[in-house]
Amino acid sequence: MSALNATNAIRKTNPPLEFSKKAIREHLQFHATNGPAYVQIQATKALARMIGLYDDAKKGVNDMVDKAKQTGQTLYEKAEAIRNGTHKVTAEELGDYLTAGADDEEEGGTDEAEPP
């Protein structure tokens, strides 16, 4: 009987996966669609890495961080100059500051906290 069970086990196993980009991509697509939830997540992540979505997102995030650092540094330097008295605030700068604050409030909509 053990020989019969071994024969059945061999027939029920999947054939080897062809070692090509197309075969691997199709295999991952199949499991991203038809597998259990944890397999779908892993297969989707693998596909995203294959097509470069993670690299694109990482580059975008790094660009935003760099821009925020530059803006923050500029604002910090300007605040220090105002505090030290080496920079006098003009009416135009004050108007820009006040207008920017009003624009932020308009975009926000309601003051109620949104649920997570």
PDB file of C-alpha atoms in Angstrom:
ATOM      1  CA  MET A   1       0.000   0.000   0.000  1.00  0.00           C
ATOM      2  CA  SER A   2       2.782   2.419   0.689  1.00  0.00           C
ATOM      3  CA  ALA A   3       3.943   2.164  -2.925  1.00  0.00           C
ATOM      4  CA  LEU A   4       0.439   3.075  -4.097  1.00  0.00           C
ATOM      5  CA  ASN A   5       0.313   6.103  -1.796  1.00  0.00           C
ATOM      6  CA  ALA A   6       3.724   7.223  -3.026  1.00  0.00           C
ATOM      7  CA  THR A   7       2.538   6.958  -6.640  1.00  0.00           C
ATOM      8  CA  ASN A   8      -0.563   9.026  -5.878  1.00  0.00           C
ATOM      9  CA  ALA A   9       1.521  11.616  -4.083  1.00  0.00           C
ATOM     10  CA  ILE A  10       3.797  11.981  -7.091  1.00  0.00           C
ATOM     11  CA  ARG A  11       0.859  12.494  -9.433  1.00  0.00           C
ATOM     12  CA  LYS A  12      -0.695  15.161  -7.191  1.00  0.00           C
ATOM     13  CA  THR A  13       2.391  17.350  -6.896  1.00  0.00           C
ATOM     14  CA  ASN A  14       2.776  20.362  -9.142  1.00  0.00           C
ATOM     15  CA  PRO A  15       5.128  20.159 -12.099  1.00  0.00           C
ATOM     16  CA  PRO A  16       8.383  22.090 -11.747  1.00  0.00           C
ATOM     17  CA  LEU A  17       8.152  25.792 -12.519  1.00  0.00           C
ATOM     18  CA  GLU A  18       9.933  26.820 -15.687  1.00  0.00           C
ATOM     19  CA  PHE A  19      12.832  29.142 -14.877  1.00  0.00           C
ATOM     20  CA  SER A  20      11.825  32.151 -16.964  1.00  0.00           C
ATOM     21  CA  LYS A  21      10.529  35.621 -16.163  1.00  0.00           C
ATOM     22  CA  LYS A  22       7.219  34.950 -17.878  1.00  0.00           C
ATOM     23  CA  ALA A  23       6.608  31.666 -16.041  1.00  0.00           C
ATOM     24  CA  ILE A  24       7.488  33.149 -12.656  1.00  0.00           C
ATOM     25  CA  ARG A  25       5.348  36.247 -13.277  1.00  0.00           C
ATOM     26  CA  GLU A  26       2.358  34.113 -14.357  1.00  0.00           C
ATOM     27  CA  HIS A  27       2.802  31.845 -11.316  1.00  0.00           C
ATOM     28  CA  LEU A  28       2.855  34.857  -8.980  1.00  0.00           C
ATOM     29  CA  GLN A  29      -0.170  36.368 -10.745  1.00  0.00           C
ATOM     30  CA  PHE A  30      -2.067  33.118 -10.285  1.00  0.00           C
ATOM     31  CA  HIS A  31      -1.302  32.987  -6.557  1.00  0.00           C
ATOM     32  CA  ALA A  32      -1.959  36.720  -6.097  1.00  0.00           C
ATOM     33  CA  THR A  33      -5.451  36.072  -7.441  1.00  0.00           C
ATOM     34  CA  ASN A  34      -6.313  32.558  -6.262  1.00  0.00           C
ATOM     35  CA  GLY A  35      -4.262  31.853  -3.159  1.00  0.00           C
ATOM     36  CA  PRO A  36      -5.208  32.262   0.495  1.00  0.00           C
ATOM     37  CA  ALA A  37      -4.956  35.812   1.863  1.00  0.00           C
ATOM     38  CA  TYR A  38      -1.418  35.501   3.229  1.00  0.00           C
ATOM     39  CA  VAL A  39      -0.208  34.037  -0.089  1.00  0.00           C
ATOM     40  CA  GLN A  40      -1.997  36.767  -2.060  1.00  0.00           C
ATOM     41  CA  ILE A  41      -0.196  39.438  -0.033  1.00  0.00           C
ATOM     42  CA  GLN A  42       3.232  37.869  -0.511  1.00  0.00           C
ATOM     43  CA  ALA A  43       2.681  37.249  -4.235  1.00  0.00           C
ATOM     44  CA  THR A  44       1.468  40.816  -4.754  1.00  0.00           C
ATOM     45  CA  LYS A  45       4.533  42.188  -2.945  1.00  0.00           C
ATOM     46  CA  ALA A  46       6.801  40.038  -5.094  1.00  0.00           C
ATOM     47  CA  LEU A  47       5.086  41.277  -8.272  1.00  0.00           C
ATOM     48  CA  ALA A  48       5.390  44.883  -7.113  1.00  0.00           C
ATOM     49  CA  ARG A  49       9.114  44.407  -6.572  1.00  0.00           C
ATOM     50  CA  MET A  50       9.475  42.762  -9.977  1.00  0.00           C
ATOM     51  CA  ILE A  51       7.909  45.643 -11.872  1.00  0.00           C
ATOM     52  CA  GLY A  52       9.639  48.324  -9.795  1.00  0.00           C
ATOM     53  CA  LEU A  53       6.728  49.801  -7.847  1.00  0.00           C
ATOM     54  CA  TYR A  54       8.670  49.747  -4.571  1.00  0.00           C
ATOM     55  CA  ASP A  55      11.648  51.500  -6.152  1.00  0.00           C
ATOM     56  CA  ASP A  56       9.379  54.192  -7.634  1.00  0.00           C
ATOM     57  CA  ALA A  57       7.625  54.750  -4.311  1.00  0.00           C
ATOM     58  CA  LYS A  58      10.906  54.845  -2.394  1.00  0.00           C
ATOM     59  CA  LYS A  59      12.317  57.443  -4.803  1.00  0.00           C
ATOM     60  CA  GLY A  60       9.150  59.537  -4.479  1.00  0.00           C
ATOM     61  CA  VAL A  61       9.258  59.417  -0.687  1.00  0.00           C
ATOM     62  CA  ASN A  62      12.952  60.322  -0.626  1.00  0.00           C
ATOM     63  CA  ASP A  63      12.282  63.288  -2.937  1.00  0.00           C
ATOM     64  CA  MET A  64       9.475  64.504  -0.653  1.00  0.00           C
ATOM     65  CA  VAL A  65      11.671  64.149   2.437  1.00  0.00           C
ATOM     66  CA  ASP A  66      14.493  66.094   0.789  1.00  0.00           C
ATOM     67  CA  LYS A  67      12.092  68.852  -0.268  1.00  0.00           C
ATOM     68  CA  ALA A  68      10.612  69.047   3.238  1.00  0.00           C
ATOM     69  CA  LYS A  69      14.086  69.269   4.759  1.00  0.00           C
ATOM     70  CA  GLN A  70      15.023  72.095   2.393  1.00  0.00           C
ATOM     71  CA  THR A  71      11.803  73.975   3.101  1.00  0.00           C
ATOM     72  CA  GLY A  72      12.180  73.434   6.835  1.00  0.00           C
ATOM     73  CA  GLN A  73      15.779  74.633   6.776  1.00  0.00           C
ATOM     74  CA  THR A  74      14.787  77.753   4.835  1.00  0.00           C
ATOM     75  CA  LEU A  75      11.976  78.518   7.291  1.00  0.00           C
ATOM     76  CA  TYR A  76      14.255  77.881  10.248  1.00  0.00           C
ATOM     77  CA  GLU A  77      16.902  80.237   8.869  1.00  0.00           C
ATOM     78  CA  LYS A  78      14.294  82.930   8.225  1.00  0.00           C
ATOM     79  CA  ALA A  79      12.842  82.550  11.734  1.00  0.00           C
ATOM     80  CA  GLU A  80      16.314  82.840  13.256  1.00  0.00           C
ATOM     81  CA  ALA A  81      16.997  85.963  11.201  1.00  0.00           C
ATOM     82  CA  ILE A  82      13.726  87.521  12.378  1.00  0.00           C
ATOM     83  CA  ARG A  83      14.450  86.548  15.990  1.00  0.00           C
ATOM     84  CA  ASN A  84      17.971  88.021  15.811  1.00  0.00           C
ATOM     85  CA  GLY A  85      16.683  91.197  14.215  1.00  0.00           C
ATOM     86  CA  THR A  86      18.740  90.782  11.057  1.00  0.00           C
ATOM     87  CA  HIS A  87      15.613  90.371   8.934  1.00  0.00           C
ATOM     88  CA  LYS A  88      12.614  92.656   9.105  1.00  0.00           C
ATOM     89  CA  VAL A  89       9.282  91.176   8.083  1.00  0.00           C
ATOM     90  CA  THR A  90       7.708  93.067   5.197  1.00  0.00           C
ATOM     91  CA  ALA A  91       3.992  93.642   4.757  1.00  0.00           C
ATOM     92  CA  GLU A  92       4.054  91.335   1.723  1.00  0.00           C
ATOM     93  CA  GLU A  93       5.595  88.471   3.732  1.00  0.00           C
ATOM     94  CA  LEU A  94       3.085  89.006   6.503  1.00  0.00           C
ATOM     95  CA  GLY A  95       0.223  88.965   3.991  1.00  0.00           C
ATOM     96  CA  ASP A  96       1.570  85.771   2.427  1.00  0.00           C
ATOM     97  CA  TYR A  97       1.787  84.173   5.858  1.00  0.00           C
ATOM     98  CA  LEU A  98      -1.761  85.153   6.794  1.00  0.00           C
ATOM     99  CA  THR A  99      -3.148  84.082   3.425  1.00  0.00           C
ATOM    100  CA  ALA A 100      -1.389  80.702   3.641  1.00  0.00           C
ATOM    101  CA  GLY A 101      -2.991  80.054   7.019  1.00  0.00           C
ATOM    102  CA  ALA A 102      -6.450  80.909   5.682  1.00  0.00           C
ATOM    103  CA  ASP A 103      -5.955  78.641   2.658  1.00  0.00           C
ATOM    104  CA  ASP A 104      -5.046  75.726   4.932  1.00  0.00           C
ATOM    105  CA  GLU A 105      -8.255  76.167   6.928  1.00  0.00           C
ATOM    106  CA  GLU A 106     -10.401  76.249   3.782  1.00  0.00           C
ATOM    107  CA  GLU A 107      -8.876  73.048   2.439  1.00  0.00           C
ATOM    108  CA  GLY A 108      -9.389  71.238   5.728  1.00  0.00           C
ATOM    109  CA  GLY A 109     -13.187  71.293   5.533  1.00  0.00           C
ATOM    110  CA  THR A 110     -14.617  70.408   8.951  1.00  0.00           C
ATOM    111  CA  ASP A 111     -12.852  70.488  12.291  1.00  0.00           C
ATOM    112  CA  GLU A 112     -14.129  67.025  13.189  1.00  0.00           C
ATOM    113  CA  ALA A 113     -11.544  64.281  13.434  1.00  0.00           C
ATOM    114  CA  GLU A 114     -11.799  61.685  10.728  1.00  0.00           C
ATOM    115  CA  PRO A 115     -11.998  58.066  11.809  1.00  0.00           C
ATOM    116  CA  PRO A 116      -8.823  56.016  11.127  1.00  0.00           C
TER     117      PRO A 116
END
